[in-house]
Amino acid sequence: MDLWMLYALMKKSRLFEEAVAQLWQRGLISGEMHLGTGEEAIIAGIVSQLMPGDAMAVDHRGTAAFLMRGIDPVALLREMLGREDGLCGGRGGHMHLYSKEHLAASSGIVGAAGPRAVGFALAAQYLRPASVAIAFFGEGAMNQGMLLESLNLAAVWNLPVIFVCKDDGWAIITQPQEAARGDMGERVHGLGVNYVAVDGLDVDAVWSAGSQAIERARTGGGPTFLHNRCVHLEGHFLGYELLRVTRRPFQELPKLTVPVLRSFLRKGGGSLKERLAGMKMILSKLWSTMRDPREDENNDPIIRLRQRLMVDPGRLNEVDQNALTEISAVLSAALVEVTR
Amino acid sequence: MRLMYFSEAIDDALAQAMVEDPNIIVFGEDVLLLRRNLLARFGPARVRGTPISESAFLGAGVAAAMAGLRPVVEVWQVDFLSVGLDALINHAAKLEAFTHGNWTAPIVVRVPCGGGYGDGGQHEQSLWGWLAHIPGLSIVVPSTPADAGRLMLSALRQDGPVVFFEHKLLSEIYLAALGSGGRESVQFDVPAEGNRGPVPDKWAPLPLGEAIIRRDGGDLSLISIGVGVHRALEAAQALGKDGVSAQVLDLRTIQPIDKFQVCQAAAKTGHVLIIDEDYEGFGLSGELAAILLEAGISVKYARVCTQTTIPYAQQLEKQMLPNTECIIASAKSLLVG
Ligand SMILES: Cc1ncc(C[n+]2csc(CCOP(=O)(O)OP(=O)(O)O)c2C)c(N)n1
C-alpha cells in the first residue's frame, strides 16, 4: 500500500468535488448534486486496487469512484455541465455516469448497485476469470429488497463481489435506528456473506480490508461485505435543507419553523400529546444535524491522513501542489466555452 | 378564498380529510421532512417515515387498505415506483376483480413526477400512461392548486387504489429540494397559475373523470394534462396573436378519462393536438386517438410528447419535454396540412 498515492487520489477527488460544488452553486450544473466529500478514504482504498477487467456499480454518489478509476476528469466535469463532449454526451448527469470501457455504471435507483455488481461478477466468472465487481452504496440502501436479494445471490453463486457499504448514518433525513433493527453484521452473516467492519475514515484500514476481500474474491472465495463508516461533509446533497438550517439559522430556521408551528396550532387533528411527539421528532432531526460530527476534523479522512503524512511536510506540500495544479488544469479545460 | 401553493394545497386538503377520517395515515420515505407540517399537527402515529423499501411499504399500504385503513403512501419519485410495482399492478389493481367486487384497497399513492429541473432520465419521467394501462388503478394528474386539493379529497374517497401525481415543477416543496437547493442562480420554467392559486376555504371533492376547458376556441383543440396544460395555454395565447383560436382541455384525470368532453372538443374544432409529457408510444396520446376513432369522430390529429429518455443537459432536456415552441409549430402544421 502506498499512502502517498492514496493521499493524492483523495486530495484530487476532494478538490474536484469542491469545484463541482462551486459550479453547482453558480447554476452551471443542474438538478441535485450528491458529493462524496468525506468518503474519499473508502473509495480510494478500494478503487485503487482495481485492475483492468474489474467492474464497478455505483449509486447516486459516484463521482469520486469514477474519478479514482482513472476516467477522464475533464469528460466527467463536461458531463455535469451537460456538454456534448461529456462522458455520456451530457445525457446522464452525475447520477447516471457510465464508462463501458471501465465496466463502470452508476444509477440513481437506491439499491440497484447490488444486482448490477452481481451481474458484472457473473459475467466475470465466465469471461474475465479472476476479475471482481464492486458495489458501492449507503446504509440506507441496505433496506432495499433488491440489494438484500443480491447479497443472497452472490453468496449462493459464490460470486466475486465486494459489497462496499458507505455508512454515514443518514439516508436523506432518515437515520439507521429508524429504518432497521438488528445488527448489520448479523444481517449480512445471516445471508452467508463474509462481513468486515471497517473504519471508513482510515484509508489504511479500508485498503487492507479491501485487499483481503478482493484477493478472496479473485481466488474463488466468494463475496465480502465491507461496512465502512464515514461522514458526508455536505450532508445528503448540496443545499440539503437540514444543513442549511443549522448553518444559517437566522435566515433559514423561520422558513421551517413558522409553517410547522402554524400547523401545530391548527384546530382539528391530534391530541396535544401527539402533536408534541411530532414536534419532538422534527426538533430531533435538527438537533442531530447540529450535533453531527462534521465539525470534528478527525472525521475528515483527508485531514486524518495528512496528520500521518506530516512526517514529510515537504513531500506533502508537493503532492498538494500537484493536485491543485492538476485539478485547476481540469477545470480550465472543462470550462472552455462555458459562459455565465 | 385563500391563495396556496400547489403542494400546500394538497397537504391542506389531506389535513382536512385526516381530521374527518381517523383511518387516514400517511407514510413514505422521508415524510418526516416532506410532511413535517402534518407531523406537527397529527403526530407520529399518523405520519411516519419508512425505510427505503418500496416493495415492502407499498405492498403493506395495499394490505393495510384492504384491512380498513386509508393509507396515503408516498414514494420519492414516480420513477422509483418501479421498485415496488408488484404491489400496485398485481395486488391493489386486481383485488376488486378477483373478489368480484367484494373487496377493494383504498390506497392513495402520492408520487412526484415530471421534469424540467435537471435531474435526468431516471428522475423526471411521467409514467402515468404506463400505470393507466392497468385496469383497476385510478390515475390523477392535477394542474392547479385548487384542483390538486380537491382531487386529493376525492382520491381519499375512492373505493379502490389511486395514484396521485404531483408535478415537481408545480410543487414548491419538490422544486426547492431537488431543483434549486437554496440556490438563487437557477431558474425554472414554472407555470405561475399551476404553482400558486386560489383555493376554497373548505375543500370539496372534485369527481374523478371530469375534464375542464381552460380556454375556449374554435379552430383547434389542445388536449393535455398536468404541466402540459400550462404549456398548451401559453401556446394558445401565442397562436391567438396569429389569428388561430385554440381551445385547451385539461383532462385532470387519466383513469377514469372524460371521453365525452374529449369527443366534444374534437368534434367542435376538427383539429386535435395532444400535449403529453409522458412518452409518446403506447400511452395517453394514442389512447385519445383511439377514443376518437371508436366514437367515429374524424379529426386532424397530432401530438407533442416526450419521445425518448429525458437527457440531463439543460438545453436538450428543454427540447425533449413538450414546450410552447413545439406546440405552436405542431399546431400550425396541423392547421395547414
Ligand atoms: C429506489 C429509490 N428510492 C428512493 C430514492 C430517493 N433517494 C435518493 S438517495 C436516498 C438515500 C440513500 O441513502 P443511502 O443509501 O444511505 O446513501 P447516501 O445518500 O446516504 O449516500 C433516497 C431515499 C431513490 N433514489 N431510489
XYZ file of C-alpha atoms and ligand atoms in Angstrom:
703
model
C 0.000 0.000 0.000
C 1.258 3.418 -0.939
C -0.215 6.010 1.389
C 1.151 8.824 -0.736
C -0.559 7.551 -3.832
C -3.806 7.126 -1.892
C -3.495 10.607 -0.474
C -3.024 12.082 -3.934
C -6.144 10.305 -5.186
C -8.189 11.535 -2.247
C -6.919 15.066 -2.439
C -7.617 15.365 -6.151
C -11.076 13.985 -5.662
C -11.750 16.496 -2.902
C -10.562 19.410 -4.989
C -12.563 18.185 -7.948
C -15.753 17.905 -5.943
C -15.205 21.274 -4.312
C -15.014 22.718 -7.799
C -18.188 20.846 -8.722
C -19.888 22.409 -5.701
C -18.932 25.874 -6.869
C -20.169 25.263 -10.386
C -23.400 23.916 -8.965
C -23.766 26.993 -6.775
C -23.295 29.174 -9.834
C -26.120 27.303 -11.534
C -23.888 25.738 -14.193
C -24.778 22.248 -13.023
C -28.448 21.477 -12.758
C -30.561 19.242 -10.555
C -29.440 17.536 -7.397
C -25.764 17.156 -6.565
C -24.566 14.429 -4.224
C -20.945 14.926 -3.275
C -18.711 12.195 -1.965
C -16.698 14.547 0.220
C -15.971 12.671 3.413
C -15.978 9.219 1.873
C -12.765 9.533 -0.139
C -10.867 7.069 2.028
C -13.396 4.343 1.274
C -13.376 4.954 -2.446
C -9.596 5.326 -2.690
C -8.948 2.289 -0.510
C -10.994 0.090 -2.837
C -10.785 1.610 -6.297
C -7.005 1.972 -6.224
C -6.783 -1.820 -6.152
C -8.898 -2.491 -9.207
C -7.372 -3.987 -12.329
C -8.448 -3.857 -15.945
C -11.461 -6.133 -16.256
C -12.789 -5.360 -12.792
C -16.224 -3.781 -12.716
C -17.870 -1.148 -10.580
C -21.542 -0.485 -9.813
C -22.082 2.799 -8.010
C -25.069 4.687 -6.668
C -26.099 8.331 -6.965
C -22.891 9.426 -5.270
C -20.418 8.085 -7.780
C -18.192 10.952 -8.875
C -15.216 10.072 -6.688
C -15.280 6.427 -7.745
C -15.278 7.379 -11.421
C -12.506 9.861 -10.926
C -10.293 7.482 -8.987
C -10.908 4.712 -11.511
C -8.976 6.836 -13.958
C -11.881 8.068 -16.015
C -11.068 11.338 -17.788
C -11.827 14.121 -15.274
C -12.458 16.670 -17.988
C -15.063 14.385 -19.582
C -16.582 13.863 -16.159
C -16.895 17.566 -15.500
C -18.123 18.272 -19.023
C -20.818 15.670 -18.382
C -22.021 17.529 -15.313
C -22.016 20.720 -17.325
C -24.275 18.963 -19.817
C -21.896 19.186 -22.757
C -21.864 17.095 -25.887
C -18.274 16.015 -25.206
C -19.079 14.948 -21.644
C -18.529 11.366 -20.532
C -22.048 10.454 -21.639
C -22.620 13.254 -24.124
C -24.357 15.309 -21.449
C -27.192 12.779 -21.452
C -26.649 11.295 -17.998
C -25.523 13.833 -15.423
C -23.793 12.948 -12.177
C -26.315 10.286 -11.107
C -26.147 8.459 -14.408
C -22.465 8.092 -15.203
C -21.271 5.250 -17.380
C -17.980 4.099 -18.806
C -18.292 0.924 -20.817
C -14.556 0.767 -21.218
C -14.119 0.608 -17.450
C -17.212 -1.512 -16.806
C -18.343 1.278 -14.524
C -22.013 2.188 -14.197
C -23.974 4.327 -11.793
C -27.662 4.592 -11.002
C -29.986 6.866 -9.116
C -32.119 3.942 -8.016
C -31.188 3.163 -4.432
C -30.112 -0.463 -4.098
C -29.567 -1.003 -7.821
C -25.804 -1.322 -7.361
C -26.452 -4.743 -5.780
C -27.928 -6.633 -8.719
C -25.657 -4.779 -11.073
C -22.488 -5.866 -9.283
C -23.811 -9.415 -9.097
C -24.361 -9.421 -12.854
C -20.947 -7.947 -13.523
C -19.417 -10.614 -11.297
C -21.375 -13.337 -13.048
C -20.045 -12.172 -16.390
C -16.567 -12.089 -14.892
C -16.853 -15.729 -13.858
C -17.402 -16.670 -17.496
C -15.478 -14.041 -19.386
C -12.861 -12.499 -17.164
C -11.591 -15.060 -14.678
C -10.119 -13.577 -11.503
C -11.867 -10.264 -12.086
C -14.134 -8.785 -9.423
C -17.121 -6.481 -9.208
C -17.586 -3.749 -6.624
C -20.919 -2.400 -5.420
C -20.895 0.989 -3.691
C -23.980 2.014 -1.721
C -25.096 3.651 1.525
C -26.534 2.084 4.654
C -29.996 3.286 3.611
C -29.822 1.011 0.586
C -29.453 -1.950 2.925
C -33.213 -1.901 3.432
C -33.886 -2.220 -0.264
C -35.081 -5.677 -1.223
C -33.006 -5.973 -4.363
C -29.779 -5.319 -2.503
C -30.527 -7.932 0.160
C -31.513 -10.365 -2.568
C -28.235 -9.600 -4.304
C -26.239 -10.496 -1.206
C -28.044 -13.790 -1.170
C -27.499 -14.406 -4.858
C -23.826 -13.532 -4.655
C -23.437 -15.977 -1.763
C -25.363 -18.774 -3.464
C -23.414 -18.411 -6.693
C -20.187 -17.704 -4.862
C -19.589 -14.621 -6.968
C -16.588 -12.305 -6.804
C -18.479 -9.291 -5.468
C -17.285 -6.821 -2.876
C -20.248 -5.025 -1.373
C -18.930 -1.715 -0.098
C -21.352 -0.029 2.267
C -20.560 3.622 2.940
C -22.435 4.166 6.170
C -22.783 7.850 7.033
C -25.703 7.305 9.394
C -28.151 9.211 7.224
C -30.346 8.371 4.237
C -31.543 11.876 3.360
C -33.226 12.597 6.725
C -33.730 9.004 7.773
C -31.351 7.615 10.374
C -30.490 3.919 10.649
C -32.182 3.386 14.005
C -35.487 4.479 12.478
C -35.129 2.284 9.433
C -33.646 -1.006 10.569
C -33.434 -3.232 13.599
C -30.745 -5.695 14.385
C -27.105 -5.564 13.619
C -25.863 -5.034 10.068
C -23.118 -7.600 10.523
C -25.541 -10.254 11.675
C -27.805 -9.472 8.789
C -25.016 -9.906 6.283
C -23.701 -13.023 8.017
C -27.189 -14.431 8.008
C -27.166 -14.255 4.238
C -23.934 -16.175 4.123
C -21.692 -13.295 3.118
C -18.352 -12.606 4.732
C -18.683 -9.379 6.764
C -15.949 -6.979 7.828
C -16.456 -3.744 9.764
C -14.001 -1.048 8.744
C -13.149 2.461 9.859
C -14.054 4.243 6.654
C -12.153 7.352 7.692
C -8.882 5.475 7.686
C -7.713 4.735 4.167
C -5.121 2.339 5.505
C -7.813 0.222 7.151
C -10.052 0.307 4.086
C -7.185 -0.633 1.815
C -6.191 -3.592 3.971
C -9.725 -4.910 4.363
C -10.316 -4.286 0.670
C -7.155 -6.074 -0.301
C -8.196 -9.215 1.574
C -11.724 -9.102 0.207
C -10.550 -8.588 -3.349
C -7.948 -11.342 -3.068
C -10.549 -13.678 -1.679
C -12.954 -12.867 -4.492
C -10.290 -13.218 -7.183
C -9.381 -16.658 -5.940
C -12.905 -18.039 -5.838
C -13.623 -17.320 -2.183
C -16.885 -15.517 -2.932
C -18.377 -12.236 -1.801
C -17.407 -9.954 1.065
C -19.309 -7.103 2.627
C -17.238 -4.172 3.869
C -19.104 -1.969 6.310
C -17.320 1.380 6.351
C -18.388 4.282 8.498
C -17.937 7.828 7.297
C -19.372 11.335 7.452
C -20.740 13.187 4.435
C -19.325 16.660 4.814
C -22.083 18.287 2.767
C -24.970 16.158 4.005
C -27.192 14.290 1.608
C -26.845 16.710 -1.286
C -25.813 20.278 -1.904
C -28.368 22.647 -0.465
C -29.546 19.941 1.953
C -32.223 21.674 3.960
C -31.281 20.475 7.441
C -27.693 21.595 6.969
C -28.816 24.919 5.554
C -30.968 25.467 8.595
C -28.232 24.620 11.028
C -25.590 26.591 9.130
C -27.643 29.744 8.582
C -30.233 29.537 11.342
C -31.299 33.180 11.240
C -32.251 33.101 7.569
C -33.394 29.519 7.225
C -34.905 28.446 10.519
C -38.059 30.593 10.327
C -38.886 29.148 6.892
C -39.120 25.784 8.551
C -40.500 26.608 11.971
C -43.189 29.155 11.123
C -45.300 26.826 8.943
C -44.692 23.927 11.330
C -45.848 25.961 14.314
C -48.842 27.246 12.441
C -49.823 23.700 11.593
C -49.141 22.593 15.168
C -51.649 25.172 16.401
C -54.417 24.462 13.905
C -57.794 23.261 15.067
C -58.568 19.618 14.458
C -56.020 16.855 14.401
C -54.028 15.002 17.017
C -54.110 15.456 20.767
C -51.592 17.797 22.332
C -49.516 14.793 23.290
C -49.430 13.539 19.718
C -48.612 16.963 18.367
C -45.793 17.357 20.836
C -44.456 13.973 19.850
C -44.474 15.128 16.227
C -42.681 18.364 17.117
C -40.134 16.430 19.065
C -39.285 14.346 16.024
C -38.772 17.422 13.883
C -36.604 19.057 16.507
C -34.599 15.917 16.993
C -33.734 15.908 13.269
C -32.418 19.423 13.575
C -30.678 18.565 16.769
C -28.909 15.526 15.343
C -27.819 17.562 12.342
C -26.355 20.202 14.613
C -24.561 17.623 16.683
C -23.351 15.990 13.536
C -19.692 15.134 13.602
C -18.811 17.393 10.681
C -17.119 19.985 12.809
C -14.659 17.472 14.179
C -11.638 17.461 11.899
C -10.950 13.868 12.782
C -13.969 12.906 10.760
C -12.384 14.211 7.607
C -10.379 11.349 6.116
C -8.059 13.719 4.276
C -7.134 15.700 7.372
C -6.600 12.422 9.164
C -4.255 11.116 6.538
C -2.353 14.394 6.407
C -1.548 14.016 10.070
C 0.229 10.784 9.258
C 1.997 12.178 6.231
C 3.263 15.205 8.173
C 6.409 13.202 8.751
C 7.460 14.600 5.396
C 5.955 18.087 5.115
C 7.943 18.927 2.005
C 6.620 15.970 0.079
C 3.105 16.595 1.372
C 3.249 20.138 0.135
C 4.446 18.923 -3.220
C 1.609 16.416 -3.537
C -0.878 19.128 -2.575
C 0.565 21.493 -5.148
C 0.471 18.859 -7.866
C -3.134 18.018 -7.056
C -4.063 21.669 -7.186
C -2.288 22.210 -10.485
C -3.883 19.137 -11.990
C -7.411 19.995 -10.912
C -7.015 23.627 -11.941
C -5.993 22.431 -15.376
C -9.000 20.102 -15.481
C -11.231 22.964 -14.512
C -9.941 25.339 -17.135
C -10.125 22.660 -19.808
C -13.671 21.776 -18.798
C -14.857 25.359 -18.659
C -13.887 26.174 -22.218
C -16.891 27.760 -23.945
C -18.905 27.677 -20.762
C -20.299 31.100 -20.077
C -22.239 32.625 -17.211
C -60.856 32.003 -0.985
C -57.283 31.552 0.056
C -54.096 31.590 -2.004
C -51.980 28.481 -1.832
C -49.006 26.828 -3.390
C -49.548 23.533 -5.138
C -48.240 21.079 -2.542
C -49.501 23.249 0.262
C -52.993 22.861 -1.187
C -52.645 19.084 -1.376
C -51.427 18.922 2.199
C -54.205 21.228 3.326
C -56.907 19.109 1.723
C -55.243 15.998 3.076
C -55.226 17.526 6.560
C -58.916 18.311 6.310
C -59.596 14.701 5.344
C -57.360 13.446 8.164
C -59.364 15.431 10.690
C -62.574 13.897 9.403
C -61.310 10.353 8.954
C -59.012 8.927 11.626
C -58.239 5.952 9.389
C -56.130 8.048 7.059
C -52.439 7.603 7.751
C -49.502 8.918 5.759
C -46.255 7.096 5.280
C -43.279 7.030 2.961
C -39.623 7.865 2.631
C -38.570 10.994 4.485
C -42.136 12.155 5.091
C -40.950 13.442 8.455
C -39.253 16.139 6.409
C -41.668 16.443 3.498
C -44.846 16.352 5.601
C -43.481 17.933 8.746
C -46.481 20.244 8.901
C -48.796 17.250 9.071
C -46.480 15.566 11.548
C -46.697 18.562 13.885
C -50.487 18.524 13.724
C -51.340 14.830 13.672
C -48.380 13.240 15.419
C -46.116 10.314 14.601
C -48.839 7.658 14.690
C -50.397 9.134 11.572
C -47.354 10.456 9.757
C -44.486 8.030 9.630
C -41.236 7.551 7.798
C -40.234 4.328 6.114
C -37.000 2.600 5.250
C -36.003 2.646 1.573
C -38.080 -0.478 0.982
C -40.604 0.426 -1.681
C -41.765 -3.106 -2.392
C -42.473 -3.729 1.287
C -44.115 -0.462 2.228
C -46.199 -0.164 -0.918
C -47.320 -3.751 -0.500
C -48.053 -3.086 3.165
C -50.003 0.019 2.201
C -52.185 -2.026 -0.101
C -52.874 -4.645 2.550
C -53.487 -2.054 5.253
C -56.059 -0.535 2.926
C -57.650 -3.970 2.491
C -57.865 -4.248 6.256
C -59.597 -0.961 6.908
C -57.063 1.860 6.882
C -56.803 4.572 4.263
C -53.102 4.904 3.722
C -51.547 7.708 1.723
C -48.242 6.204 0.684
C -45.503 8.395 -0.703
C -42.593 7.476 -2.910
C -39.824 9.973 -3.643
C -40.349 9.922 -7.399
C -42.720 8.089 -9.706
C -39.631 6.613 -11.369
C -38.931 4.679 -8.175
C -42.370 3.090 -8.167
C -40.756 0.579 -10.494
C -39.115 -0.970 -7.458
C -42.439 -1.702 -5.755
C -44.740 -2.021 -8.701
C -45.944 -5.515 -7.899
C -47.982 -4.098 -5.036
C -49.914 -1.896 -7.409
C -50.149 -3.966 -10.562
C -50.735 -7.440 -9.202
C -52.393 -6.663 -5.930
C -54.077 -3.300 -5.497
C -55.352 -3.254 -9.064
C -56.552 -6.849 -9.107
C -58.357 -7.147 -5.798
C -61.727 -5.853 -6.845
C -61.790 -8.055 -9.938
C -60.596 -11.161 -8.110
C -63.245 -10.767 -5.418
C -65.935 -9.940 -7.912
C -66.334 -6.524 -6.381
C -66.397 -7.649 -2.775
C -63.093 -6.304 -1.570
C -61.106 -3.217 -2.553
C -57.914 -1.497 -1.454
C -58.468 2.233 -0.946
C -54.841 3.318 -1.007
C -53.644 6.652 -2.365
C -50.122 6.571 -3.736
C -48.696 10.068 -3.885
C -45.851 10.455 -6.354
C -43.856 13.426 -7.606
C -43.372 13.291 -11.353
C -42.154 15.227 -14.340
C -39.107 17.094 -15.493
C -37.669 20.479 -16.239
C -35.227 20.951 -13.352
C -32.228 18.932 -14.463
C -32.322 15.626 -12.653
C -32.183 13.485 -15.764
C -33.829 10.432 -17.205
C -34.245 8.276 -14.095
C -35.899 11.033 -12.085
C -38.009 13.080 -14.442
C -40.398 10.640 -16.040
C -44.161 10.947 -16.063
C -45.207 7.310 -16.471
C -48.923 7.913 -15.963
C -49.772 6.122 -19.177
C -47.809 3.120 -18.001
C -49.897 2.906 -14.829
C -53.181 3.790 -16.516
C -52.639 0.745 -18.695
C -53.509 -1.456 -15.721
C -57.251 -1.920 -15.161
C -58.164 -1.133 -11.573
C -55.920 1.855 -10.907
C -57.224 5.421 -10.892
C -54.754 7.992 -12.182
C -54.936 11.645 -11.158
C -52.722 14.410 -12.557
C -53.770 17.859 -11.319
C -52.540 21.089 -12.876
C -53.607 23.769 -10.367
C -53.559 24.062 -6.570
C -57.372 24.128 -6.364
C -57.743 21.010 -8.486
C -54.923 19.305 -6.659
C -56.539 19.726 -3.243
C -59.983 18.785 -4.469
C -58.735 15.754 -6.348
C -56.796 14.613 -3.304
C -60.027 14.731 -1.366
C -61.827 12.615 -3.923
C -58.877 10.249 -4.190
C -59.331 9.700 -0.460
C -62.966 8.798 -1.013
C -62.451 6.203 -3.723
C -63.068 2.564 -3.037
C -60.024 1.437 -4.964
C -56.385 2.424 -5.429
C -55.477 5.865 -6.768
C -52.107 7.060 -7.980
C -51.904 10.792 -7.364
C -49.271 12.598 -9.435
C -47.670 15.768 -8.161
C -45.644 17.532 -10.817
C -42.315 18.733 -9.460
C -42.371 21.953 -11.455
C -45.655 22.883 -9.801
C -44.648 21.705 -6.363
C -42.902 24.343 -4.295
C -41.614 21.634 -1.978
C -40.023 19.310 -4.509
C -38.658 22.033 -6.709
C -36.952 23.670 -3.744
C -35.477 20.394 -2.538
C -34.433 18.854 -5.852
C -34.119 21.749 -8.266
C -32.826 24.834 -6.555
C -31.467 23.510 -3.255
C -31.264 27.027 -1.865
C -29.585 28.441 -4.988
C -30.640 31.705 -6.490
C -28.572 31.080 -9.589
C -31.117 28.789 -11.229
C -34.481 29.453 -12.779
C -37.155 27.075 -13.913
C -39.988 27.454 -16.334
C -42.660 27.210 -13.640
C -46.237 27.840 -14.768
C -47.388 30.558 -12.381
C -51.023 29.532 -12.197
C -50.109 25.954 -11.536
C -47.669 26.833 -8.808
C -49.889 29.112 -6.759
C -53.517 29.991 -6.937
C -56.856 30.484 -5.222
C -58.282 27.560 -3.290
C -61.587 27.181 -1.454
C -61.828 27.852 2.283
C -63.249 24.420 2.779
C -62.287 21.653 0.411
C -64.964 19.787 -1.513
C -64.151 16.771 -3.655
C -63.861 17.067 -7.416
C -65.176 13.887 -9.016
C -62.601 11.883 -10.948
C -63.125 11.797 -14.695
C -64.229 15.389 -15.243
C -62.106 17.306 -17.689
C -62.309 21.083 -17.853
C -61.997 23.598 -20.652
C -59.294 26.042 -19.621
C -59.636 28.203 -22.710
C -62.229 28.302 -25.374
C -61.507 28.393 -29.079
C -62.887 27.235 -32.369
C -60.010 26.309 -34.688
C -58.055 23.757 -32.742
C -58.347 21.667 -29.571
C -55.263 21.266 -27.415
C -55.760 18.379 -25.009
C -53.354 17.900 -22.159
C -52.756 17.142 -18.509
C -50.505 18.421 -15.708
C -47.822 20.911 -16.686
C -48.664 20.288 -20.341
C -51.906 22.188 -19.800
C -49.969 25.322 -18.949
C -47.669 24.894 -21.925
C -50.777 24.492 -24.069
C -52.281 27.658 -22.618
C -49.124 29.625 -23.381
C -49.110 28.238 -26.901
C -52.801 29.021 -27.350
C -52.183 32.595 -26.378
C -49.361 32.937 -28.864
C -51.458 31.264 -31.546
C -54.215 33.744 -30.804
C -51.894 36.548 -31.867
C -51.540 34.796 -35.204
C -55.279 34.597 -35.609
C -55.671 30.982 -34.538
C -58.318 30.337 -31.930
C -57.235 27.375 -29.820
C -59.219 25.639 -27.138
C -57.438 23.960 -24.203
C -58.898 20.934 -22.469
C -57.359 19.814 -19.170
C -58.132 16.135 -18.589
C -57.256 16.285 -14.880
C -57.571 12.513 -14.529
C -56.485 9.822 -16.960
C -58.292 6.918 -15.380
C -61.201 7.492 -15.490
C -60.929 9.652 -18.589
C -63.598 12.112 -19.687
C -64.379 10.627 -23.096
C -67.395 12.820 -23.531
C -65.501 16.097 -23.302
C -62.635 14.755 -25.369
C -65.046 13.871 -28.147
C -66.916 17.118 -27.810
C -63.756 19.194 -28.027
C -62.548 17.215 -31.020
C -65.846 17.422 -32.846
C -66.044 21.138 -32.256
C -62.787 22.076 -33.951
C -61.946 19.041 -36.066
C -58.279 19.565 -35.169
C -56.772 17.840 -32.156
C -53.292 18.341 -30.771
C -52.335 16.265 -27.744
C -49.662 17.551 -25.393
C -48.395 14.805 -23.142
C -45.240 14.951 -21.058
C -45.322 11.169 -20.819
C -43.693 9.079 -23.519
C -45.255 9.169 -26.948
C -45.560 5.490 -27.739
C -48.349 3.276 -26.370
C -49.692 5.876 -23.993
C -52.207 8.639 -23.368
C -51.782 10.342 -26.732
C -52.509 7.138 -28.635
C -55.373 6.299 -26.305
C -57.011 9.619 -27.069
C -56.759 8.902 -30.791
C -58.394 5.530 -30.191
C -61.204 7.133 -28.219
C -61.940 9.453 -31.123
C -61.759 6.699 -33.723
C -64.045 4.463 -31.718
C -66.526 7.285 -31.402
C -66.438 7.728 -35.160
C -65.075 11.254 -34.912
C -62.759 12.069 -37.721
C -60.239 14.800 -36.957
C -56.860 16.013 -37.960
C -54.585 14.784 -35.194
C -51.062 15.420 -33.988
C -49.189 15.048 -30.730
C -46.337 16.630 -28.834
C -44.964 14.168 -26.309
C -41.688 13.079 -24.760
C -40.009 10.943 -27.369
C -37.135 9.211 -25.657
C -35.222 9.070 -22.399
C -35.023 12.586 -20.978
C -31.493 13.924 -21.371
C -29.709 15.625 -18.500
C -28.230 18.579 -20.421
C -30.387 21.635 -19.845
C -30.871 22.576 -23.464
C -31.602 19.026 -24.589
C -33.970 18.495 -21.694
C -35.866 21.599 -22.666
C -36.194 20.461 -26.256
C -37.251 16.969 -25.251
C -40.067 17.957 -22.914
C -43.188 19.363 -24.576
C -42.600 23.090 -24.811
C -44.504 26.059 -26.097
C -42.474 26.436 -29.281
C -43.012 22.903 -30.464
C -46.701 23.060 -29.573
C -47.073 26.190 -31.676
C -45.160 24.647 -34.567
C -47.203 21.436 -34.451
C -50.435 23.393 -34.209
C -49.562 25.433 -37.264
C -48.609 22.468 -39.371
C -51.718 20.636 -38.243
C -53.891 23.521 -39.408
C -52.069 23.913 -42.685
C -51.624 20.269 -43.599
C -35.468 3.256 -5.208
C -35.217 4.627 -4.680
N -35.924 5.059 -3.619
C -35.709 6.300 -3.131
C -34.793 7.118 -3.689
C -34.581 8.530 -3.153
N -33.268 8.590 -2.515
C -32.179 9.021 -3.165
S -30.810 8.913 -2.253
C -31.656 8.302 -0.930
C -30.966 7.968 0.334
C -29.947 6.930 0.133
O -29.313 6.670 1.335
P -28.023 5.780 1.393
O -28.223 4.538 0.583
O -27.656 5.611 2.802
O -26.933 6.614 0.615
P -26.401 8.098 0.925
O -27.210 9.008 0.061
O -26.577 8.370 2.365
O -25.004 8.071 0.476
C -33.009 8.198 -1.232
C -34.055 7.720 -0.324
C -34.093 6.632 -4.808
N -33.176 7.384 -5.441
N -34.303 5.386 -5.265
